[in-house]
DNA sequence: TTGTAGGCGTTATCAG
DNA sequence: CTGATAACGCCTACAA
């Protein structure tokens, strides 16, 4: 029976570039006088002692041969055989690198990259979420992410149906930012509740007895969390809470006039806490109104900001408050994703924010009657 | 004759999670009631009319099956079979997202992402170049990039041997930034020569007859290019060039004193041109010394900066000069890389800089004797 | 201790 | 028009 002859270049279009092929394990094996499998064994010697059943002499011969040939394993083949490609996806619903740096995911990506590197993963950036790029825009645009071992999602407007499908299929998915509406979707977020509570606690510690929160009129989880923590902080300090402690403004800058601030202060308020938003309106309103009212900041009243100051006012005095740990969030998301990819069901949804002393809050001396 | 039975999970550790593995072409085929090969044919339908010998009905069945299964081709397998990935690699020799945003590749990446999206490629960020991550630091660290169809390299310190290997093997590689030392390495860079020449031309047009360049004492291609363009600009305008027109400083801020500026002006110099460097020292020195010398800027002398002003002086008057088109550079690099991947030998190494009028240069009235 | 024999998922060729 | 089938380069259970 005649063996079918090997085709010269079977199933392969002639390489357009005349690519010279690199040495493979088979050639190393030939040079070392061993089998290809042995080469593989030697090259992937388990560092954990186990399975290292290769004679030192053979080992050296193989190593020498590999070196002299300049052998380098083919990553594609390696990954194919390992049924895993060490790739984590990153999918954002706006351009990952928007022209407007302010709105970018950059700070998160710093953490994402670092942690991915530490864990031995490379990153796939799926493009065209906005720009209408790589994946045809069809309803299965999201499906491209399956090429990675798992995928990280950033951004607000997530196509629920698509994502649900991925989750249902058991594809490892992590969302950066709290997102509890979607059953079974893993996420990591910042612990705004604790952080806000801590800020209030610190103000109380400084002697403040009447503290108000200035927030915008939206229903984002990030806002509710802060309010919850704020009110909880008041309660724990035995301070008056309730609706009176919260100023909910549609347009903070317009509504929080100098007069209003003066009235509040006259009424006994000694500290203002602003929530952080995209626009930074709440903080801008508070600090502006206080200044206009002619009140000195750490002296007459104390201010705090539940988040990071907007970049364009970064030259102003640093407000007491907390930093959203964007690096840490990115890193945590990657850790969680990697755990899911590895089949462990670890979860670490909430990441602590870092308290920031700042210079806008000081002790409040209780005035004697 | 008994066929050897397939092992259940041959050569593969039992999946710890029992995670459902990604669907393969075989399953799509089964669902569609065709052979796996047919699936492959349908999915890679040649757009160039040829070989599209598949009945429309079958085609649809296959497509539907693939969609309903969420099928996505395995990039590793695809690569291994000598096809394309639709993946472009990005490899930087420092962290791609460094903590210090100033030194980041962000502006380039904006262009890279946009162009990749437009061309239908996703991006693979190879991590750990610095952080010692994914690819163990071995000599084969670079070779991971072979998973992609081609790779973009950013950064100064490139392991020459490794890169050379990739290039020699015909793997499509593009370096972002001029790099002619390495034979055969494709690159894209900014056209500093033309841009600098244009700045001089503009100054000459404004009536300036004695113009000097202040540069630092390094040998970076970016510096030499600017000087070359500067001198060429002088020559074309029929102005005095030669070494006298170039102030080469080891420490510009220290060497370019107010006195020296005064002396130069007394000698007939009416315009100063500073090169752009990492530190921005040349520009800082020039603008500082002129100010100290009590000279008004667009009035007494004109200034120009061959590049973008350092961010920390961005509130100062915008200097005449040019912008390094970082977006465009990133985009051009991707275009070139994509062309190489497609087997075309296109090249567009030099990208034009954008002239910036600024407010630091004005007409020079020739004083009557 | 080493060699043998699949098989990972795709692509492309070649007979039916 | 479709179904086998042979690689691609590597990994590993199992036999010798």
XYZ file of C-alpha atoms (C1' of nucleotides) in Angstrom:
770
model
C 0.000 0.000 0.000
C 1.450 3.275 -1.047
C 1.615 6.029 1.468
C 0.147 9.216 0.097
C 3.033 11.512 -0.549
C 3.288 14.668 1.394
C 2.396 17.672 -0.655
C 5.178 20.139 -0.914
C 3.341 23.110 0.525
C -0.004 21.658 1.326
C -2.892 23.908 2.003
C -0.744 26.918 1.888
C -0.700 29.851 -0.435
C 2.767 30.785 -1.555
C 4.052 33.219 1.000
C 3.836 36.600 -0.665
C 6.848 37.922 1.139
C 9.089 34.963 0.736
C 9.135 34.565 4.465
C 12.015 32.383 5.572
C 10.758 29.773 7.961
C 12.208 29.599 11.397
C 13.645 26.485 12.960
C 11.140 24.194 14.619
C 11.431 21.692 17.375
C 11.800 18.953 14.815
C 15.053 20.413 13.547
C 16.378 20.930 17.015
C 15.526 17.310 17.663
C 17.364 16.129 14.574
C 20.426 18.136 15.477
C 20.402 16.815 19.031
C 19.668 13.285 17.939
C 16.483 12.953 19.943
C 12.793 13.012 19.235
C 10.755 16.137 18.847
C 8.792 15.290 21.966
C 11.933 15.226 24.003
C 12.764 18.685 22.810
C 9.394 19.885 23.953
C 9.893 18.243 27.335
C 13.286 19.781 27.820
C 12.188 23.207 26.749
C 9.162 23.303 28.993
C 10.895 21.739 31.966
C 8.547 22.092 34.889
C 10.157 24.265 37.437
C 8.115 22.597 40.140
C 10.355 19.561 40.156
C 7.676 17.222 38.924
C 8.028 15.489 35.615
C 11.632 16.537 35.130
C 12.638 13.071 34.068
C 15.242 13.923 31.499
C 18.890 13.018 31.751
C 21.132 15.962 32.246
C 23.221 15.016 29.258
C 20.310 14.893 26.826
C 19.041 18.083 28.310
C 22.243 19.876 27.518
C 22.447 18.491 24.020
C 18.936 19.710 23.319
C 19.569 23.084 24.874
C 22.724 23.553 22.875
C 21.059 22.557 19.669
C 18.191 24.922 20.316
C 20.523 27.757 21.073
C 22.734 27.175 18.084
C 19.727 27.124 15.801
C 18.246 30.176 17.438
C 15.090 28.280 18.119
C 12.102 30.278 19.307
C 8.748 28.660 19.917
C 5.882 29.723 17.739
C 3.376 31.458 19.967
C 0.454 30.557 17.775
C 1.196 26.889 17.911
C 1.911 27.053 21.584
C -1.389 28.681 22.296
C -3.276 26.407 20.006
C -1.958 23.371 21.766
C -2.618 24.839 25.160
C -6.216 25.715 24.269
C -5.694 29.115 25.705
C -4.245 32.208 24.267
C -3.315 34.306 27.239
C -5.313 37.148 25.870
C -7.652 39.339 27.826
C -9.998 41.550 25.883
C -10.776 45.154 26.575
C -13.941 46.472 25.066
C -15.107 50.026 25.530
C -18.243 51.493 24.181
C -16.554 54.694 23.312
C -13.149 54.956 21.712
C -10.618 53.552 24.110
C -8.339 56.431 23.349
C -10.650 59.354 22.810
C -9.261 62.593 21.574
C -10.597 64.292 24.644
C -8.258 62.963 27.257
C -10.544 64.037 30.046
C -13.072 61.370 29.317
C -10.620 58.654 28.701
C -10.145 55.400 30.430
C -6.495 56.084 30.689
C -6.208 55.875 34.467
C -7.962 52.540 34.459
C -5.854 51.225 31.654
C -2.720 51.932 33.614
C -3.898 49.476 36.218
C -5.224 47.085 33.636
C -1.936 46.938 31.810
C 0.135 46.515 34.915
C -1.950 43.745 36.342
C -2.304 41.966 33.038
C 1.443 42.047 32.632
C 1.955 40.769 36.135
C -0.434 37.913 35.501
C 1.089 37.025 32.171
C -1.668 38.171 29.892
C -1.575 40.270 26.799
C -4.397 42.630 26.012
C -6.662 42.777 22.994
C -8.204 46.129 22.356
C -11.344 45.727 20.384
C -11.608 48.721 18.206
C -14.476 50.366 16.533
C -16.962 50.247 19.320
C -17.589 53.818 18.378
C -15.697 54.422 15.201
C -17.502 51.552 13.557
C -14.311 49.672 12.885
C -13.132 46.135 12.907
C -16.156 44.006 13.614
C -18.921 44.682 11.227
C -21.353 46.745 13.186
C -23.930 44.004 13.206
C -25.731 42.817 16.305
C -22.939 40.307 16.815
C -20.301 42.976 17.044
C -19.656 41.960 20.605
C -19.006 38.441 19.587
C -15.513 39.301 18.456
C -14.427 39.433 22.040
C -14.678 35.664 22.259
C -11.317 35.526 20.651
C -9.835 36.369 24.006
C -9.930 34.193 27.071
C -12.165 36.720 28.751
C -13.125 40.326 28.378
C -13.289 43.519 30.319
C -16.040 46.003 29.522
C -15.828 49.712 30.135
C -18.409 52.388 29.671
C -21.966 53.191 30.397
C -24.034 52.144 27.432
C -23.718 48.428 27.235
C -25.892 46.456 24.850
C -27.595 44.296 27.431
C -28.765 41.519 25.186
C -25.335 40.935 23.734
C -23.619 40.969 27.047
C -26.197 38.687 28.528
C -25.478 36.210 25.813
C -21.800 36.188 26.582
C -22.437 35.728 30.258
C -24.952 32.974 29.622
C -22.450 31.149 27.473
C -20.065 31.124 30.369
C -17.682 33.460 28.693
C -15.725 35.295 31.397
C -16.836 38.881 31.472
C -16.104 41.644 33.948
C -17.585 45.092 33.889
C -15.599 48.008 35.199
C -18.056 49.934 37.309
C -20.984 48.743 39.343
C -23.672 47.143 37.295
C -26.112 45.044 39.173
C -29.025 45.235 36.784
C -27.611 42.446 34.713
C -27.959 39.196 36.556
C -24.759 37.238 36.766
C -22.539 39.919 35.342
C -19.353 40.261 37.328
C -18.125 43.755 38.052
C -15.754 45.742 40.181
C -16.448 49.187 41.492
C -15.228 51.730 43.956
C -16.542 51.645 47.484
C -18.096 55.087 47.493
C -20.263 54.275 50.485
C -17.404 53.614 52.880
C -15.300 56.419 51.498
C -18.094 58.961 51.862
C -18.850 57.710 55.339
C -15.229 58.178 56.300
C -15.196 61.747 55.085
C -18.201 62.552 57.244
C -16.625 60.774 60.174
C -13.533 62.877 59.822
C -15.542 66.083 59.679
C -17.455 65.055 62.784
C -14.178 64.305 64.464
C -13.095 67.838 63.665
C -16.058 69.119 65.587
C -18.546 69.792 62.834
C -22.134 69.234 63.858
C -24.143 70.434 60.889
C -22.950 69.081 57.577
C -24.763 69.217 54.262
C -24.256 67.311 51.036
C -24.570 69.068 47.719
C -25.417 66.696 44.938
C -26.774 66.801 41.463
C -30.143 65.516 40.454
C -29.300 62.258 38.789
C -29.789 58.657 39.738
C -26.409 57.177 38.931
C -25.353 54.441 41.328
C -22.240 56.461 42.021
C -24.398 59.313 43.316
C -26.699 57.194 45.442
C -23.738 55.384 46.942
C -22.196 58.615 48.040
C -25.400 59.859 49.544
C -25.921 56.612 51.342
C -22.457 56.737 52.820
C -22.898 60.378 53.711
C -26.129 59.801 55.578
C -24.765 56.720 57.250
C -21.783 58.731 58.402
C -24.040 61.334 59.918
C -26.085 58.700 61.681
C -23.050 56.991 63.129
C -21.759 60.308 64.432
C -25.136 61.022 65.952
C -25.623 64.041 63.761
C -28.857 65.261 62.191
C -29.510 63.569 58.889
C -32.652 63.334 56.859
C -33.572 65.201 53.719
C -32.541 68.506 55.239
C -28.915 67.403 55.120
C -28.987 66.897 51.378
C -29.167 69.671 48.819
C -30.248 68.150 45.586
C -29.699 70.591 42.749
C -30.616 70.425 39.107
C -28.108 73.146 38.397
C -25.821 73.493 41.402
C -23.956 76.528 40.204
C -27.157 78.482 39.678
C -28.950 77.290 42.769
C -26.203 77.531 45.307
C -25.884 81.274 45.624
C -23.734 83.146 48.087
C -26.898 84.187 49.900
C -28.029 80.653 50.290
C -24.677 79.666 51.700
C -24.767 82.537 54.134
C -28.236 81.499 55.228
C -27.145 77.943 55.807
C -24.129 79.047 57.787
C -26.267 81.365 59.842
C -28.439 78.346 60.449
C -25.505 76.481 61.949
C -24.005 74.641 58.986
C -20.225 74.496 59.293
C -19.251 72.018 56.609
C -20.225 71.406 52.982
C -19.680 68.174 51.163
C -19.921 68.030 47.377
C -20.326 64.947 45.306
C -18.053 64.357 42.337
C -19.593 64.224 38.914
C -18.398 64.275 35.349
C -18.812 68.006 35.195
C -17.593 68.791 38.674
C -20.540 71.180 38.948
C -21.333 70.463 42.574
C -17.836 71.177 43.761
C -17.517 74.226 41.593
C -20.801 75.535 42.961
C -19.856 74.998 46.565
C -16.388 76.447 46.440
C -17.568 79.337 44.287
C -20.482 80.254 46.513
C -18.388 80.069 49.652
C -15.797 82.327 48.145
C -18.430 84.762 46.958
C -20.021 84.777 50.366
C -16.742 86.052 51.687
C -16.189 83.055 53.894
C -12.664 81.778 54.437
C -12.398 78.163 53.682
C -10.666 76.196 56.369
C -11.477 78.981 58.804
C -15.159 79.833 58.578
C -16.433 76.692 56.933
C -14.949 73.369 55.942
C -15.384 71.830 52.513
C -14.996 68.297 51.244
C -15.295 66.669 47.847
C -16.371 63.077 47.445
C -13.920 62.297 44.704
C -11.157 63.910 42.695
C -11.198 67.600 41.831
C -11.874 68.426 38.189
C -8.580 68.905 36.392
C -9.174 72.517 35.453
C -9.372 73.591 39.070
C -6.436 71.491 40.096
C -4.428 74.566 40.964
C -6.894 75.529 43.637
C -6.499 74.307 47.181
C -6.733 70.539 47.388
C -10.089 69.596 48.883
C -10.480 67.073 51.645
C -12.112 63.963 50.280
C -10.981 60.783 48.618
C -9.380 59.564 45.450
C -11.142 57.101 43.260
C -8.467 54.432 42.908
C -8.637 54.082 39.186
C -5.398 52.161 38.892
C -6.508 49.800 41.588
C -9.889 49.382 39.953
C -8.332 48.429 36.663
C -6.027 46.014 38.406
C -8.823 44.492 40.445
C -10.925 44.024 37.350
C -8.093 42.193 35.655
C -7.492 40.029 38.690
C -11.121 39.087 38.825
C -11.232 38.367 35.130
C -8.092 36.276 35.310
C -9.555 34.313 38.176
C -12.682 33.635 36.187
C -10.635 32.584 33.197
C -8.717 30.220 35.423
C -11.994 28.815 36.611
C -11.811 30.142 40.114
C -14.874 31.955 41.261
C -13.040 34.637 43.205
C -14.719 37.975 43.492
C -13.581 41.263 44.874
C -16.156 43.730 43.689
C -15.464 46.696 45.895
C -12.208 48.575 45.906
C -11.480 51.037 48.682
C -10.947 54.689 47.905
C -8.032 56.531 49.381
C -8.751 59.220 51.908
C -7.295 62.598 51.087
C -6.669 65.139 53.828
C -6.504 68.192 51.625
C -6.501 71.674 53.032
C -10.142 72.651 52.926
C -11.264 71.227 56.237
C -10.248 72.273 59.695
C -11.400 71.918 63.269
C -14.600 73.657 64.164
C -14.424 75.434 67.485
C -17.723 75.272 69.208
C -18.814 78.834 69.879
C -19.737 79.501 73.451
C -23.199 80.941 73.819
C -9.286 -3.132 11.445
C -10.192 -1.199 14.515
C -9.767 2.527 14.453
C -7.872 3.768 17.473
C -10.448 5.432 19.644
C -10.142 9.079 20.227
C -9.113 9.885 23.717
C -11.685 11.886 25.561
C -9.521 14.859 26.369
C -6.251 14.007 24.785
C -3.204 15.855 25.815
C -5.260 18.221 27.809
C -5.728 18.800 31.479
C -9.343 18.364 32.432
C -11.008 21.736 32.358
C -11.280 22.634 36.011
C -14.471 24.594 35.640
C -16.189 22.609 33.035
C -16.463 25.910 31.293
C -18.101 25.575 27.961
C -15.386 25.900 25.393
C -15.783 28.197 22.492
C -17.650 26.791 19.542
C -15.569 25.519 16.674
C -16.212 25.216 13.007
C -17.041 21.550 13.483
C -20.020 22.407 15.636
C -21.196 25.050 13.259
C -20.943 22.434 10.531
C -22.946 19.927 12.498
C -25.654 22.475 13.215
C -25.806 23.525 9.595
C -25.646 19.988 8.332
C -22.576 20.484 6.233
C -18.921 19.628 6.467
C -16.456 21.612 8.448
C -14.605 22.529 5.307
C -17.717 24.092 3.896
C -17.973 26.233 6.961
C -14.447 27.433 6.437
C -15.184 28.233 2.841
C -18.305 30.150 3.634
C -16.724 32.083 6.436
C -13.718 33.144 4.411
C -15.649 33.849 1.266
C -13.323 35.559 -1.138
C -14.632 38.979 -1.830
C -12.817 38.974 -5.143
C -15.451 36.827 -6.736
C -13.130 33.867 -7.238
C -13.805 30.574 -5.576
C -17.199 31.624 -4.272
C -18.774 28.409 -5.393
C -21.214 27.933 -2.578
C -24.955 27.871 -2.925
C -26.649 30.802 -1.412
C -28.887 28.606 0.665
C -26.038 26.662 2.228
C -24.257 29.875 2.790
C -27.114 31.271 4.790
C -27.541 28.102 6.821
C -23.888 28.197 7.748
C -23.933 31.873 8.544
C -26.975 31.488 10.744
C -25.508 28.545 12.561
C -22.294 30.423 13.174
C -24.128 33.429 14.481
C -26.412 31.488 16.727
C -23.454 29.671 18.222
C -21.488 32.860 18.600
C -18.689 31.376 16.606
C -15.429 33.270 16.419
C -12.355 31.828 14.781
C -9.461 30.985 17.022
C -6.721 33.452 16.251
C -3.955 31.050 17.122
C -5.273 28.331 14.874
C -5.843 30.783 12.137
C -2.329 32.035 12.357
C -0.931 28.589 12.555
C -2.690 27.668 9.380
C -0.891 30.551 7.745
C -3.839 32.826 7.488
C -4.542 36.193 8.957
C -5.745 37.251 12.324
C -6.986 40.730 11.812
C -4.813 41.500 14.758
C -2.102 44.104 14.812
C 0.357 44.054 17.662
C 1.569 47.026 19.625
C 4.760 46.557 21.547
C 6.324 49.310 23.579
C 9.569 49.100 25.428
C 8.271 51.036 28.327
C 4.854 50.575 29.829
C 2.303 51.516 27.228
C 0.319 53.332 29.861
C 2.922 54.746 32.178
C 1.870 56.424 35.358
C 3.495 59.588 34.196
C 1.122 60.669 31.497
C 3.615 63.121 30.084
C 5.822 60.408 28.706
C 3.079 58.275 27.404
C 2.328 57.146 23.937
C -1.220 58.226 24.369
C -1.329 60.718 21.508
C 0.062 58.125 19.146
C -2.336 55.499 20.325
C -5.276 57.725 19.534
C -4.226 57.623 15.914
C -3.332 53.974 16.056
C -6.708 53.001 17.402
C -8.626 55.108 14.934
C -6.767 53.861 11.918
C -6.833 50.261 13.053
C -10.565 50.512 13.519
C -10.981 52.098 10.126
C -8.961 49.327 8.520
C -10.769 46.585 10.361
C -8.058 45.459 12.694
C -8.132 44.868 16.402
C -5.105 45.645 18.491
C -3.036 43.399 20.697
C -1.109 45.184 23.382
C 1.843 43.096 24.358
C 2.420 43.761 27.981
C 5.327 43.428 30.266
C 7.965 44.955 28.131
C 9.012 46.859 31.193
C 7.078 45.390 34.060
C 8.510 41.992 33.238
C 5.112 40.535 32.630
C 3.607 38.181 30.166
C 6.578 37.023 28.177
C 9.215 35.960 30.601
C 12.144 38.228 30.003
C 13.952 35.646 27.926
C 15.464 36.350 24.545
C 12.169 35.287 23.066
C 10.170 38.005 24.756
C 9.685 39.727 21.463
C 8.573 36.671 19.668
C 5.163 36.723 21.242
C 4.222 39.361 18.746
C 4.114 36.696 16.061
C 0.663 35.917 17.257
C -0.493 39.006 15.423
C -0.333 39.645 11.713
C 2.219 42.352 12.230
C 3.501 44.569 14.945
C 4.095 48.189 15.740
C 7.054 49.072 17.937
C 7.293 52.162 20.067
C 10.103 53.466 22.170
C 13.750 54.164 22.122
C 15.537 51.157 23.488
C 14.835 48.412 21.058
C 16.595 45.073 21.371
C 18.231 45.121 18.000
C 18.989 41.458 17.667
C 15.442 40.435 18.381
C 13.925 42.946 16.059
C 16.363 42.050 13.361
C 15.248 38.499 13.625
C 11.641 39.407 13.129
C 12.468 41.563 10.161
C 14.685 38.909 8.634
C 11.912 36.375 8.933
C 9.701 38.660 6.948
C 7.399 39.376 9.827
C 5.748 42.744 9.206
C 7.221 45.251 11.614
C 6.914 49.008 11.756
C 8.761 51.265 14.126
C 7.163 54.480 15.248
C 9.929 57.026 14.950
C 12.841 57.223 12.578
C 15.209 54.339 12.909
C 17.542 53.849 10.039
C 20.319 52.020 11.827
C 18.504 48.762 11.445
C 18.627 47.684 7.859
C 15.275 46.815 6.430
C 13.256 47.994 9.371
C 10.224 49.956 8.253
C 9.398 53.091 10.176
C 7.363 56.242 10.085
C 8.506 59.547 11.454
C 7.711 63.210 11.434
C 9.167 65.383 8.736
C 11.122 67.701 10.978
C 13.297 68.874 8.128
C 10.503 70.371 6.054
C 8.687 71.709 9.064
C 11.779 73.477 10.366
C 12.536 74.813 6.946
C 9.049 76.259 6.716
C 9.398 78.018 10.026
C 12.562 79.704 8.831
C 10.906 80.573 5.544
C 8.080 82.235 7.385
C 10.461 84.223 9.545
C 12.378 85.338 6.474
C 9.107 86.326 4.887
C 8.418 88.468 7.908
C 11.610 90.358 7.202
C 14.039 88.696 9.573
C 17.570 88.560 8.266
C 19.564 87.192 11.167
C 18.061 84.116 12.758
C 19.732 81.756 15.202
C 18.848 78.257 16.310
C 19.214 77.254 19.933
C 19.637 73.528 20.338
C 20.848 71.105 22.916
C 23.974 69.081 22.608
C 22.660 65.677 21.689
C 22.767 63.648 18.549
C 19.198 62.436 18.297
C 17.945 62.196 14.733
C 15.130 64.515 15.725
C 17.672 67.192 16.597
C 19.800 66.815 13.504
C 16.721 66.873 11.314
C 15.612 70.147 12.768
C 19.027 71.682 12.343
C 19.233 70.471 8.783
C 15.878 71.987 7.956
C 16.795 75.175 9.716
C 20.023 75.621 7.806
C 18.384 74.671 4.568
C 15.706 77.260 5.225
C 18.335 79.917 5.744
C 20.108 78.937 2.569
C 16.965 79.060 0.500
C 16.149 82.483 1.836
C 19.642 83.626 1.033
C 20.398 84.291 4.669
C 23.677 83.731 6.475
C 23.987 80.177 7.746
C 26.969 78.258 8.938
C 27.959 77.381 12.465
C 27.404 80.950 13.625
C 23.693 80.519 13.150
C 23.498 77.599 15.560
C 23.900 77.877 19.316
C 24.632 74.446 20.603
C 24.262 74.367 24.373
C 24.986 71.685 26.899
C 22.788 73.506 29.373
C 20.722 76.053 27.499
C 19.159 77.687 30.534
C 22.562 78.363 32.083
C 24.341 79.365 28.914
C 21.748 81.573 27.330
C 21.895 84.574 29.638
C 20.129 87.875 29.184
C 23.473 89.454 28.398
C 24.174 87.000 25.679
C 20.787 87.629 24.130
C 21.366 91.353 24.272
C 24.718 90.921 22.597
C 23.202 88.846 19.830
C 20.448 91.342 19.266
C 22.959 94.167 19.189
C 24.766 92.127 16.595
C 21.690 92.132 14.387
C 19.835 88.981 15.397
C 16.087 89.528 15.273
C 14.693 86.022 15.629
C 15.433 83.027 17.840
C 14.402 79.513 17.022
C 14.468 76.821 19.716
C 14.391 73.116 19.140
C 11.928 70.974 21.016
C 13.283 68.356 23.374
C 11.947 66.131 26.095
C 12.794 68.701 28.687
C 11.868 71.771 26.712
C 15.078 73.341 27.980
C 15.947 75.173 24.798
C 12.614 76.921 24.583
C 12.574 77.714 28.258
C 16.054 79.186 27.970
C 15.225 81.343 24.992
C 11.945 82.721 26.237
C 13.359 83.238 29.717
C 16.463 85.066 28.550
C 14.523 87.308 26.219
C 12.156 88.243 28.988
C 15.020 88.901 31.372
C 16.748 91.028 28.775
C 13.696 93.224 28.837
C 12.896 92.612 25.209
C 9.274 92.476 24.137
C 8.520 89.345 22.260
C 6.669 89.938 19.060
C 7.939 93.506 19.096
C 11.682 93.558 19.624
C 12.495 89.992 18.677
C 10.562 87.076 17.236
C 10.652 83.579 18.704
C 9.790 80.208 17.288
C 9.719 76.699 18.673
C 10.339 73.684 16.478
C 7.677 71.544 18.074
C 5.055 71.659 20.801
C 5.519 73.743 23.927
C 6.136 71.789 27.128
C 2.834 71.311 28.947
C 3.839 73.241 32.039
C 4.287 76.440 30.095
C 1.179 75.969 28.038
C -0.410 79.019 29.580
C 2.275 81.231 28.159
C 1.901 82.819 24.747
C 1.689 80.196 22.028
C 4.978 80.119 20.149
C 5.174 80.118 16.382
C 6.364 76.755 15.196
C 4.767 73.424 14.333
C 2.885 70.577 15.911
C 4.233 67.088 15.769
C 1.262 65.237 14.312
C 1.171 62.412 16.771
C -2.259 61.211 15.780
C -1.290 61.226 12.156
C 1.935 59.408 12.943
C 0.094 56.635 14.702
C -2.353 56.382 11.853
C 0.380 56.363 9.237
C 2.218 53.643 11.081
C -0.875 51.495 11.127
C -1.509 52.129 7.464
C 1.998 51.106 6.598
C 1.823 48.036 8.765
C -1.480 47.012 7.265
C -0.044 47.413 3.802
C 2.885 45.208 4.703
C 0.577 42.623 6.168
C -1.365 42.656 2.947
C 1.865 42.007 1.093
C 2.024 45.384 -0.539
C 5.294 47.156 -0.210
C 3.825 50.613 0.280
C 5.797 53.031 2.345
C 5.046 56.478 3.646
C 7.771 57.143 6.151
C 7.488 60.876 6.574
C 4.466 62.616 7.977
C 4.148 66.363 7.659
C 4.003 68.545 10.740
C 1.384 71.209 11.045
C 2.545 74.781 10.965
C 1.459 76.870 13.938
C 1.271 80.642 13.646
C 1.362 81.386 17.320
C 1.841 84.872 18.657
C 5.575 85.088 19.211
C 6.658 86.155 15.773
C 5.948 89.369 13.966
C 7.212 91.366 11.038
C 10.637 92.861 11.364
C 10.841 96.401 10.076
C 14.162 96.984 8.486
C 15.759 99.919 10.272
C 16.952 102.622 7.977
C 20.589 103.459 8.472
C 14.460 7.882 30.435
C 12.933 8.413 25.647
C 10.008 7.761 21.548
C 5.235 7.244 19.462
C 0.875 8.943 18.440
C -2.675 11.642 18.398
C -4.993 16.191 18.530
C -5.560 21.546 19.327
C -8.723 24.616 15.209
C -7.910 26.368 10.582
C -6.939 26.568 5.887
C -6.629 24.742 1.312
C -6.270 20.956 -2.002
C -8.310 17.262 -4.337
C -11.253 13.835 -5.543
C -16.399 12.650 -5.665
C -20.782 22.060 -5.004
C -19.213 19.107 -1.045
C -16.600 15.934 1.937
C -12.261 13.860 3.127
C -7.740 14.879 4.307
C -3.091 16.707 5.114
C -0.509 19.937 7.130
C 0.798 24.289 10.452
C 4.112 23.675 15.278
C 3.567 22.261 19.654
C 2.085 19.497 23.807
C 1.320 15.373 26.492
C -0.643 10.717 27.831
C 1.123 6.429 27.199
C 3.963 2.687 25.604
C 8.521 0.855 25.092
